PDB file of C-alpha atoms and ligand atoms in Angstrom:
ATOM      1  CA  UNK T 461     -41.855  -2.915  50.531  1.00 90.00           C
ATOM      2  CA  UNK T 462     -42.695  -1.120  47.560  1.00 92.00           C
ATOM      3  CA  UNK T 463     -42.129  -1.091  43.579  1.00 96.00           C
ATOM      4  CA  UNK T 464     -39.949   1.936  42.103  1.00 97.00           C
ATOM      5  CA  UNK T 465     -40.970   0.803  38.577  1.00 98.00           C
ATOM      6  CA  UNK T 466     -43.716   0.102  36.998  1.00 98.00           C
ATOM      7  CA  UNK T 467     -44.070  -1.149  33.320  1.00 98.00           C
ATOM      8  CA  UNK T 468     -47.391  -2.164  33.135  1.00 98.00           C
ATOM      9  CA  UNK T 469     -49.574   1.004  32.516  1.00 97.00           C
ATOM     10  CA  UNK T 470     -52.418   1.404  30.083  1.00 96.00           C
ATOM     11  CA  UNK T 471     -53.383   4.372  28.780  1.00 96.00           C
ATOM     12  CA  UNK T 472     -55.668   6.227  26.999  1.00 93.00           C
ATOM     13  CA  UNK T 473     -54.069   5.066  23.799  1.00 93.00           C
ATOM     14  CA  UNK T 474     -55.501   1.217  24.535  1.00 85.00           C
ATOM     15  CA  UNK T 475     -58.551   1.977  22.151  1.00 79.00           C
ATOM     16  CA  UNK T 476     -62.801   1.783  23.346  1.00 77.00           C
ATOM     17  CA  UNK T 477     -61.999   3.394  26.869  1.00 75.00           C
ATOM     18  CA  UNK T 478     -60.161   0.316  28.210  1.00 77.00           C
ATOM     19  CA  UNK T 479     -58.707   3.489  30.005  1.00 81.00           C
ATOM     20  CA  UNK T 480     -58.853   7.002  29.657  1.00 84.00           C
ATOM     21  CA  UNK T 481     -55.615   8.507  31.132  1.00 90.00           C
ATOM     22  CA  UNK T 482     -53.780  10.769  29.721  1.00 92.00           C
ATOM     23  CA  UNK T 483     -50.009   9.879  29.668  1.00 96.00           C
ATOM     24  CA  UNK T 484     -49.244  13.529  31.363  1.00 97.00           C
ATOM     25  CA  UNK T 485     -51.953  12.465  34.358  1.00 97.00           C
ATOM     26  CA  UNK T 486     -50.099   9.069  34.816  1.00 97.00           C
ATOM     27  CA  UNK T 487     -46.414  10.787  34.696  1.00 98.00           C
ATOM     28  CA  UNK T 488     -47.882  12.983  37.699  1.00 97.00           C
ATOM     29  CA  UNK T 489     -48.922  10.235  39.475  1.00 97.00           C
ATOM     30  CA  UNK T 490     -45.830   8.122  39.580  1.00 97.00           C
ATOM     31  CA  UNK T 491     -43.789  11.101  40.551  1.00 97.00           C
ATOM     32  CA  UNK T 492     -46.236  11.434  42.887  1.00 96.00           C
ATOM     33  CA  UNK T 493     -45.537   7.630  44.176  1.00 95.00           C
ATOM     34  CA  UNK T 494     -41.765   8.070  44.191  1.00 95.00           C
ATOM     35  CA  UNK T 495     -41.503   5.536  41.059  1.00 97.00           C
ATOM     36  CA  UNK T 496     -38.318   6.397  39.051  1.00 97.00           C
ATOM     37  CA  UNK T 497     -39.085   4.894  35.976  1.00 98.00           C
ATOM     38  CA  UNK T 498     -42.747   3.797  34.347  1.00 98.00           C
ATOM     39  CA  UNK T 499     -43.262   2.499  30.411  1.00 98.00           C
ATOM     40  CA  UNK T 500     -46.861   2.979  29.476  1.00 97.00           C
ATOM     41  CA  UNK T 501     -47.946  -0.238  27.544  1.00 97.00           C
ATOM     42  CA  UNK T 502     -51.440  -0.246  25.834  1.00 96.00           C
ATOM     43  CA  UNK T 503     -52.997  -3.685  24.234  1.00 96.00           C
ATOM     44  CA  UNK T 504     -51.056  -4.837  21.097  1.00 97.00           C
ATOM     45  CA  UNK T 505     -52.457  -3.648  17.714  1.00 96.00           C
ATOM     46  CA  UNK T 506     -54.245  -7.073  16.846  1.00 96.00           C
ATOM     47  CA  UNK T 507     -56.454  -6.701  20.347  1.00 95.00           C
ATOM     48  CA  UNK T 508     -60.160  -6.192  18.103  1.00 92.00           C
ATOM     49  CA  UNK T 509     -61.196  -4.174  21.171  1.00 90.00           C
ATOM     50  CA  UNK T 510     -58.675  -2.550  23.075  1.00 92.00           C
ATOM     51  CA  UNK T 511     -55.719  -2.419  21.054  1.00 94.00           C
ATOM     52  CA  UNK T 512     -53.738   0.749  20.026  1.00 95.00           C
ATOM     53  CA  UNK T 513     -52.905   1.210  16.437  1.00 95.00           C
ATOM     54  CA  UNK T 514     -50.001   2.376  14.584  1.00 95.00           C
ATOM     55  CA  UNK T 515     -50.870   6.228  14.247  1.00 96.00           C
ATOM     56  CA  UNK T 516     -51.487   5.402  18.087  1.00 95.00           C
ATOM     57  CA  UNK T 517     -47.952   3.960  19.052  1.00 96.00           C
ATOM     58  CA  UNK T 518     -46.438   7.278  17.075  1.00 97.00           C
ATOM     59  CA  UNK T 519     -48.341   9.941  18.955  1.00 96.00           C
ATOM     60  CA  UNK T 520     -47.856   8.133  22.201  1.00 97.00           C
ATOM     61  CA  UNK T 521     -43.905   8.106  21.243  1.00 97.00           C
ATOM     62  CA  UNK T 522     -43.720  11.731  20.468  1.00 97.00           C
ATOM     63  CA  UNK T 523     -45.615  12.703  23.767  1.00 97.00           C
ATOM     64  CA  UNK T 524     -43.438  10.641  25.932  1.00 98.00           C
ATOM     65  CA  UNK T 525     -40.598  12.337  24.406  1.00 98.00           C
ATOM     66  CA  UNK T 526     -41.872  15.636  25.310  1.00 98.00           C
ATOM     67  CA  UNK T 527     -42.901  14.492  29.119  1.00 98.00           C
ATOM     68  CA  UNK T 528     -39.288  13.064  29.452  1.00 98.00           C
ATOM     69  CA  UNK T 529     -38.145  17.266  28.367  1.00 98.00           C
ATOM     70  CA  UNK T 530     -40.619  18.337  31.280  1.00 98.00           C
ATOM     71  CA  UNK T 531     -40.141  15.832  33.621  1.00 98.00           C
ATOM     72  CA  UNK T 532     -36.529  15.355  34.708  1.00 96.00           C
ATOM     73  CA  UNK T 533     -37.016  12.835  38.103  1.00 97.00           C
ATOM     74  CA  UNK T 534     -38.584  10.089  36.042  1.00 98.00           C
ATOM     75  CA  UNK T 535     -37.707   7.957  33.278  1.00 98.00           C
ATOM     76  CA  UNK T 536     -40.728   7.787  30.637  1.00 98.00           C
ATOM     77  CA  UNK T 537     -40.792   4.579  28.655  1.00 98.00           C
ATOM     78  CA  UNK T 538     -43.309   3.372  25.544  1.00 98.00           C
ATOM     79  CA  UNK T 539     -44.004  -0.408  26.145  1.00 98.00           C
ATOM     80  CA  UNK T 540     -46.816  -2.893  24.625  1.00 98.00           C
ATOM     81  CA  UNK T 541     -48.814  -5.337  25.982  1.00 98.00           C
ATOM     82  CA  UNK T 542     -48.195  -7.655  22.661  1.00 98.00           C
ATOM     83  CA  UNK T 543     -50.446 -10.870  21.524  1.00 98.00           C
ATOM     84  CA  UNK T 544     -50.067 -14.010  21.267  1.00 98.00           C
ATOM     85  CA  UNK T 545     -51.761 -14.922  17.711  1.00 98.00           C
ATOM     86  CA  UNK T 546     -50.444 -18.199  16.544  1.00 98.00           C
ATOM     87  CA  UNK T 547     -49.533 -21.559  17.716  1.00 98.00           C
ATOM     88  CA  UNK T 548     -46.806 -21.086  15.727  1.00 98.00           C
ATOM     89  CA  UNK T 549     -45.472 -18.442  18.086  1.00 98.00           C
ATOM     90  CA  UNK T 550     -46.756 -15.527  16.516  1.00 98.00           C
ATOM     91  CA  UNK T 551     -47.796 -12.185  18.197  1.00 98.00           C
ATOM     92  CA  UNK T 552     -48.572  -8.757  16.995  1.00 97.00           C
ATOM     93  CA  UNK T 553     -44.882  -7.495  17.369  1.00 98.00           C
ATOM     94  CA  UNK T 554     -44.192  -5.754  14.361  1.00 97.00           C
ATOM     95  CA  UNK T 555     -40.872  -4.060  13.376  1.00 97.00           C
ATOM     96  CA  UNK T 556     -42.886  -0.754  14.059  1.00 97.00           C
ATOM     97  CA  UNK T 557     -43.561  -1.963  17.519  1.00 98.00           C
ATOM     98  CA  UNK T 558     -39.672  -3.487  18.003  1.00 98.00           C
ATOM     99  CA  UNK T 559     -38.630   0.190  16.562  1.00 97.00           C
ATOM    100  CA  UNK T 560     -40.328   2.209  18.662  1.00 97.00           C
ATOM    101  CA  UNK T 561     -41.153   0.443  22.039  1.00 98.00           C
ATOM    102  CA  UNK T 562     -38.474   0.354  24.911  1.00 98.00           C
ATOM    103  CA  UNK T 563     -40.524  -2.724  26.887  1.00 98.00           C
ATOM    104  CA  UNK T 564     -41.825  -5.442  25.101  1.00 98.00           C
ATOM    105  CA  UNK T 565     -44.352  -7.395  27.164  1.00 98.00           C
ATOM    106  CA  UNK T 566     -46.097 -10.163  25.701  1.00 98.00           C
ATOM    107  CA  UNK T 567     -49.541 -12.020  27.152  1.00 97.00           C
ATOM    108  CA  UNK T 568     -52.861 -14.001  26.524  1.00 97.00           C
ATOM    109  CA  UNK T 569     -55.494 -12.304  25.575  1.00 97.00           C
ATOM    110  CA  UNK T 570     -58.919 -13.538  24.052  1.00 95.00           C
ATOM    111  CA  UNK T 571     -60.198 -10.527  21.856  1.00 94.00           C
ATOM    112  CA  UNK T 572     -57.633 -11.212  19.271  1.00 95.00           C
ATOM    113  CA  UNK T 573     -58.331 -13.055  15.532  1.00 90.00           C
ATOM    114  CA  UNK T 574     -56.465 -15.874  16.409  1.00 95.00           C
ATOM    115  CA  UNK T 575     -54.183 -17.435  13.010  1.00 95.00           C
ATOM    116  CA  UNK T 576     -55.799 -20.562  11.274  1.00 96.00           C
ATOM    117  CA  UNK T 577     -59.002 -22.335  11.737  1.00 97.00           C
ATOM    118  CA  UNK T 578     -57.388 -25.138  13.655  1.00 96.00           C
ATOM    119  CA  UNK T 579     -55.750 -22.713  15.856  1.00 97.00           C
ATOM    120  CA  UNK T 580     -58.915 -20.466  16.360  1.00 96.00           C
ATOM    121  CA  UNK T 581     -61.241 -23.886  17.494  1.00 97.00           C
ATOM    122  CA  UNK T 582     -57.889 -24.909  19.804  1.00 97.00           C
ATOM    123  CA  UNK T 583     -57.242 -21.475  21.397  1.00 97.00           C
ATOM    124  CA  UNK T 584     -60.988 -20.319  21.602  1.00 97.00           C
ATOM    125  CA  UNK T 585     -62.864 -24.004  21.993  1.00 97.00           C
ATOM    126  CA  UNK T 586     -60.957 -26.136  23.553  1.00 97.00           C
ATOM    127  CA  UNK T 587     -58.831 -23.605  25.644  1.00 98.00           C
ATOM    128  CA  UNK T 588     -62.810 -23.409  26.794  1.00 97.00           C
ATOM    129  CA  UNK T 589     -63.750 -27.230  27.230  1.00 98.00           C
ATOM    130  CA  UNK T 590     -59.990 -27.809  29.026  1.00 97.00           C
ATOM    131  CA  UNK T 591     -61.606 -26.812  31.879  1.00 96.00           C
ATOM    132  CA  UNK T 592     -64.192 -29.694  32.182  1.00 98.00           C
ATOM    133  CA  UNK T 593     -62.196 -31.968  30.335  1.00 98.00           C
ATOM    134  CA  UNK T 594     -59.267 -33.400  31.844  1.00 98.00           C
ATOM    135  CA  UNK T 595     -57.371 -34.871  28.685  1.00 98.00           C
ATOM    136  CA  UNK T 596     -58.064 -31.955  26.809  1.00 98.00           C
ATOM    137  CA  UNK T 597     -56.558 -29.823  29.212  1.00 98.00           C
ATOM    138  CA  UNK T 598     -53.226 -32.125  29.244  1.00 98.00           C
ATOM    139  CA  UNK T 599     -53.535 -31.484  25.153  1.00 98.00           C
ATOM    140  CA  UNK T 600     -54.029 -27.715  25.465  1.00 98.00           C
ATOM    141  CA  UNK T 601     -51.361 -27.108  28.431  1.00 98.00           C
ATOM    142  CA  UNK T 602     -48.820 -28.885  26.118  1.00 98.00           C
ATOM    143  CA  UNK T 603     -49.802 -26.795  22.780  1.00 98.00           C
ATOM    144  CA  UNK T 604     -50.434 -23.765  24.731  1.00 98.00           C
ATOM    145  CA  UNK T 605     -46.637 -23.687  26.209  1.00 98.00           C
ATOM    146  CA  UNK T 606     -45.243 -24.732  23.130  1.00 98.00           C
ATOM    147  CA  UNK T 607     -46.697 -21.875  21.600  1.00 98.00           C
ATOM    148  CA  UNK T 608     -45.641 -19.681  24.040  1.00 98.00           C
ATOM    149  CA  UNK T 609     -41.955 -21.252  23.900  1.00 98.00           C
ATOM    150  CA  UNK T 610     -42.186 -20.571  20.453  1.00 98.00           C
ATOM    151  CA  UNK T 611     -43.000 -17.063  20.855  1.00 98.00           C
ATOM    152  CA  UNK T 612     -40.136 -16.181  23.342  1.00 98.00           C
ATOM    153  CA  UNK T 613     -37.753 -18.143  20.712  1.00 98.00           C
ATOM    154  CA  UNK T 614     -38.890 -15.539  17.531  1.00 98.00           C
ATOM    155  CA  UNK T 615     -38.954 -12.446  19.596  1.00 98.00           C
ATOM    156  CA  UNK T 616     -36.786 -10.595  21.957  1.00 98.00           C
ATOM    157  CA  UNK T 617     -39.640 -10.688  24.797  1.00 98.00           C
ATOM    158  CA  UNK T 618     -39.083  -8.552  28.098  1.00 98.00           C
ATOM    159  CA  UNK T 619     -41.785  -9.699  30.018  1.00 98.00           C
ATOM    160  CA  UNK T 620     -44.523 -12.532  29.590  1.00 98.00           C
ATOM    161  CA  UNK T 621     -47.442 -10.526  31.520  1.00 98.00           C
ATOM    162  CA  UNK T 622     -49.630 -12.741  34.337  1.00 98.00           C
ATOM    163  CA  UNK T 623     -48.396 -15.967  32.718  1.00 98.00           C
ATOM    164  CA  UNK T 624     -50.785 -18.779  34.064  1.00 96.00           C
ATOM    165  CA  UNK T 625     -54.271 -16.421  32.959  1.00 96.00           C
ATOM    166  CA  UNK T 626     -56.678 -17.292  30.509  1.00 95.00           C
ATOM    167  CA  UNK T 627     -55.168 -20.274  29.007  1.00 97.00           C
ATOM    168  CA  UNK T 628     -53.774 -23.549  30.991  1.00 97.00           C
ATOM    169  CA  UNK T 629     -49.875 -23.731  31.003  1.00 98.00           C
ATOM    170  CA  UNK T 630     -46.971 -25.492  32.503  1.00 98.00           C
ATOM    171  CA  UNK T 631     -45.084 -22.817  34.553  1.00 98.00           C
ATOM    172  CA  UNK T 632     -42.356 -24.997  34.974  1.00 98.00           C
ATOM    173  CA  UNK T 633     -41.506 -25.628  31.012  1.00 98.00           C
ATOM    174  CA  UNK T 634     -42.468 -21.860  30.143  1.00 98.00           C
ATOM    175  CA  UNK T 635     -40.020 -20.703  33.218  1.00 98.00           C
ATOM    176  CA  UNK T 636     -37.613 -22.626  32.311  1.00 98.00           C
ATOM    177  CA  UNK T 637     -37.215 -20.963  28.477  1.00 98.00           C
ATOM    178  CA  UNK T 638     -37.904 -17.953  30.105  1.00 98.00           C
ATOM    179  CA  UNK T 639     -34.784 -17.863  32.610  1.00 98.00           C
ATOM    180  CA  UNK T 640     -32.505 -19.249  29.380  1.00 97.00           C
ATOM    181  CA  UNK T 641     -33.749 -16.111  27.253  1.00 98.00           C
ATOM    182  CA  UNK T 642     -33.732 -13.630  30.080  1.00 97.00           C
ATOM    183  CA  UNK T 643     -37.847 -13.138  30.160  1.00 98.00           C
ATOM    184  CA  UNK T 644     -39.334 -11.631  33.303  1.00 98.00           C
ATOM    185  CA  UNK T 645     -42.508 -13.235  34.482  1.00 98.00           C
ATOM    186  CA  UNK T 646     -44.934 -11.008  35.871  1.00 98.00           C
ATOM    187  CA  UNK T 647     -46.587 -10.788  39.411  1.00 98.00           C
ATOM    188  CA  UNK T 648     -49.554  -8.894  37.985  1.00 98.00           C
ATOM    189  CA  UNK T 649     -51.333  -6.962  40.792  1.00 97.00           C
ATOM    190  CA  UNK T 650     -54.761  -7.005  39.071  1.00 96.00           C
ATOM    191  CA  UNK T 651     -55.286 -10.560  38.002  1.00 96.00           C
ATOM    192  CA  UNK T 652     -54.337 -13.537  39.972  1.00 96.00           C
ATOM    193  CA  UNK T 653     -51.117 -14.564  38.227  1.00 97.00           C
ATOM    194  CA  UNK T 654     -48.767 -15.623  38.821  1.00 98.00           C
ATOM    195  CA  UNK T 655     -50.521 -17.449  42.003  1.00 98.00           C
ATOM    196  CA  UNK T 656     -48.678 -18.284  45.385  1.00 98.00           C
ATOM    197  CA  UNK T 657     -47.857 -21.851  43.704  1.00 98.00           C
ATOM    198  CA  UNK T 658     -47.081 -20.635  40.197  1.00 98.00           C
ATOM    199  CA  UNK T 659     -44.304 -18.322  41.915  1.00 98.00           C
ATOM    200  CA  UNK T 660     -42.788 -21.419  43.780  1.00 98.00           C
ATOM    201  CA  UNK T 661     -42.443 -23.478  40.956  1.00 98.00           C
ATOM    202  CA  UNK T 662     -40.962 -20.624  38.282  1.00 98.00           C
ATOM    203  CA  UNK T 663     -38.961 -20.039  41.222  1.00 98.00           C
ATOM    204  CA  UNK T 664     -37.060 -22.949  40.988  1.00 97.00           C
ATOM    205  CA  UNK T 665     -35.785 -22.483  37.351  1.00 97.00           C
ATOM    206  CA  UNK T 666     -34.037 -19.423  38.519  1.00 96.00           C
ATOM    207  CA  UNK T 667     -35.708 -16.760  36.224  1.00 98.00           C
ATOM    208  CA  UNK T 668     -36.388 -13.835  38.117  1.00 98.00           C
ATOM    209  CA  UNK T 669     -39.777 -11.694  38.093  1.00 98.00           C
ATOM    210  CA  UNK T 670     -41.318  -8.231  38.134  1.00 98.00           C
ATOM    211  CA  UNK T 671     -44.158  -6.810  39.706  1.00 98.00           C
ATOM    212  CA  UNK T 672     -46.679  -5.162  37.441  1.00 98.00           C
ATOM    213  CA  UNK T 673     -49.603  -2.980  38.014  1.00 97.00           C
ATOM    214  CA  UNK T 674     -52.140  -3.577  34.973  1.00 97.00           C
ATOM    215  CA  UNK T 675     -53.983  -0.330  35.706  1.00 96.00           C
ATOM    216  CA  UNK T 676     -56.443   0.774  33.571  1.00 93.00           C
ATOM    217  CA  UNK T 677     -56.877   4.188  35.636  1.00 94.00           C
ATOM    218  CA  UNK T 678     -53.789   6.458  36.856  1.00 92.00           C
ATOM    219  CA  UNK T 679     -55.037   6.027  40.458  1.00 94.00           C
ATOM    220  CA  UNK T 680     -53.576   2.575  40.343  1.00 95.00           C
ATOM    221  CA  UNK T 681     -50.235   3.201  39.085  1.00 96.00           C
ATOM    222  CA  UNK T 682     -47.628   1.349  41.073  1.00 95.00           C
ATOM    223  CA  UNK T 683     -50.392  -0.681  42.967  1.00 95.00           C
ATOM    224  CA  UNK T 684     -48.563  -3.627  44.260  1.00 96.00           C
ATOM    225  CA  UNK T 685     -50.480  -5.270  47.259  1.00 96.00           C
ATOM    226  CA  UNK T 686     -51.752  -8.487  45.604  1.00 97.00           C
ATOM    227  CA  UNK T 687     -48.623  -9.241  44.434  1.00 97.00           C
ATOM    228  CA  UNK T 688     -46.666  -8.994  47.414  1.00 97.00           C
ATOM    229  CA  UNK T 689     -49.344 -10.992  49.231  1.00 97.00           C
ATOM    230  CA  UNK T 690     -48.357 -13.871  47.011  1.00 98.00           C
ATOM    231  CA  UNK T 691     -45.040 -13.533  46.705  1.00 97.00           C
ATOM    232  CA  UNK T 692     -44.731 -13.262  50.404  1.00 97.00           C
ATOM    233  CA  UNK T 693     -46.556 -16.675  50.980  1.00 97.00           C
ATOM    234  CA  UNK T 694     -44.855 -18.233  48.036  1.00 98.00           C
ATOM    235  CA  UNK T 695     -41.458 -17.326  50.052  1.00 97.00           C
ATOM    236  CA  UNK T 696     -39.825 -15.048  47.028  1.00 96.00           C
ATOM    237  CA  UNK T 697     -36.706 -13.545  47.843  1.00 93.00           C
ATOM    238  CA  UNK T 698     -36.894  -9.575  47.271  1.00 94.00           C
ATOM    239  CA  UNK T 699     -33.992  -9.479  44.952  1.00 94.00           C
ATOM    240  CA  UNK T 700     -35.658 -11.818  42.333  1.00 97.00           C
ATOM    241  CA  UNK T 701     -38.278  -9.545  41.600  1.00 98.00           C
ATOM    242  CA  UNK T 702     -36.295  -6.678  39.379  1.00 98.00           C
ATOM    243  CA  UNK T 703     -38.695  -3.630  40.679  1.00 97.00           C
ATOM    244  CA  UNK T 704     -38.950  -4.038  44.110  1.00 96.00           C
ATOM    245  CA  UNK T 705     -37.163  -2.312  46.960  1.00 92.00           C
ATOM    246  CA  UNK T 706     -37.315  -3.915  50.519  1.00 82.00           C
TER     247      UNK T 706
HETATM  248 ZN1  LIG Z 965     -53.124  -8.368  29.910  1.00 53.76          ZN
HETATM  249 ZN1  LIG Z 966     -52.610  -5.129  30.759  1.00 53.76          ZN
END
């Protein structure tokens, strides 16, 4: 089995060397790899340390233009990896990023300025002390999804990338919204989500899923392995997962 698409492919645009591709090195690559279609999706603008910018998202849109001239046996995409920033559902999609960007992905990240002082001691603190503390992990699962819920409800999301990471959530409830509003979930092949049980529960709402990279470095483009591991043990069918060919 392999993936003919992958979305979720930083480049050097994601800012402090998170990665230092060059979108023309990656394109190679995945033609390389016999993927068809790739969107290259740095860190949302409000990432402090690896975000892209504005002036970023512009110059990455005019190059992919030009690659999709050269090119001709791929399809070229611009994507983001957006933010989550506020309990309210807030993220760092802008109408620059909604303009411009063909794949809008959407996951949790810690390096962001996270809105309100409440919401900066829940998401940072006691996101932290769930871990240890079994009621405030019941508290934080519940305000964490509804945020999340909240987010998928404002924007038109894609893709919610390695749901599960970082922050404590209830697959179930955040599957469920994301089957009714046609959200992928992501298999991401370089952190652990979704897990083996995280797929079989989702599973069950009937959303479907797509397999995603995360590379930081062209070499990894299209790198599935992990993810099929899991999905394989959690007994996925291949047609739920939108990129993969049996
Ligand atoms: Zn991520
Ligand atoms: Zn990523």
């Amino acid at each position: 089995m392999r993936i003919n698409k992958d979305y979720h492919i930083h480049s050097k645009y994601s800012k402090n060397g998170h990665c230092k591709s060059e979108i023309e090195v990656i394109v190679q690559k995945a033609i390389s790899m016999g993927l068809d279609e790739i969107a290259i999706s740095d860190h949302g603008i409000k990432h402090i340390l690896y975000g892209t910018s504005e002036k970023n998202l512009i110059k990455a849109k005019d190059e992919i233009r030009n690659l999709n001239e050269k090119y001709k046996s791929i399809n070229i995409k611009l994507g983001i990896e957006a933010n989550l920033i506020g309990f309210d559902g807030l993220t760092d999609i802008s109408d620059l990023v909604v303009e411009n960007c063909e794949v809008i992905q959407m996951g949790i990240h810690y390096g962001v300025i996270f809105k309100g002082i409440r919401g900066f001691v829940e998401f940072f603190l006691l996101n932290f002390l769930s871990k240890f503390i079994p009621p405030i992990k019941k508290y934080m699962i519940r305000r964490n999804t509804d945020a999340m819920i909240k987010a998928m409800d404002k924007y038109d999301i894609d893709i919610i990338t390695h749901p599960g990471d970082k922050i404590p959530v209830d697959i179930g409830r955040l599957s469920k919204k994301a089957a009714e509003t046609h959200t992928l979930l992501e298999i991401n092949n370089s952190h652990k989500h979704l897990t083996r049980e995280e797929i079989i529960i989702a599973a069950k709402s009937g959303v479907d899923f797509i397999i995603g990279s995360d590379s930081h470095d062209y070499e990894n483009i299209g790198k599935c392995s992990d993810s099929l591991e899991r999905l394989i043990q959690a007994g996925l069918l291949v047609n739920r997962v939108v990129n993969l060919e049996a």
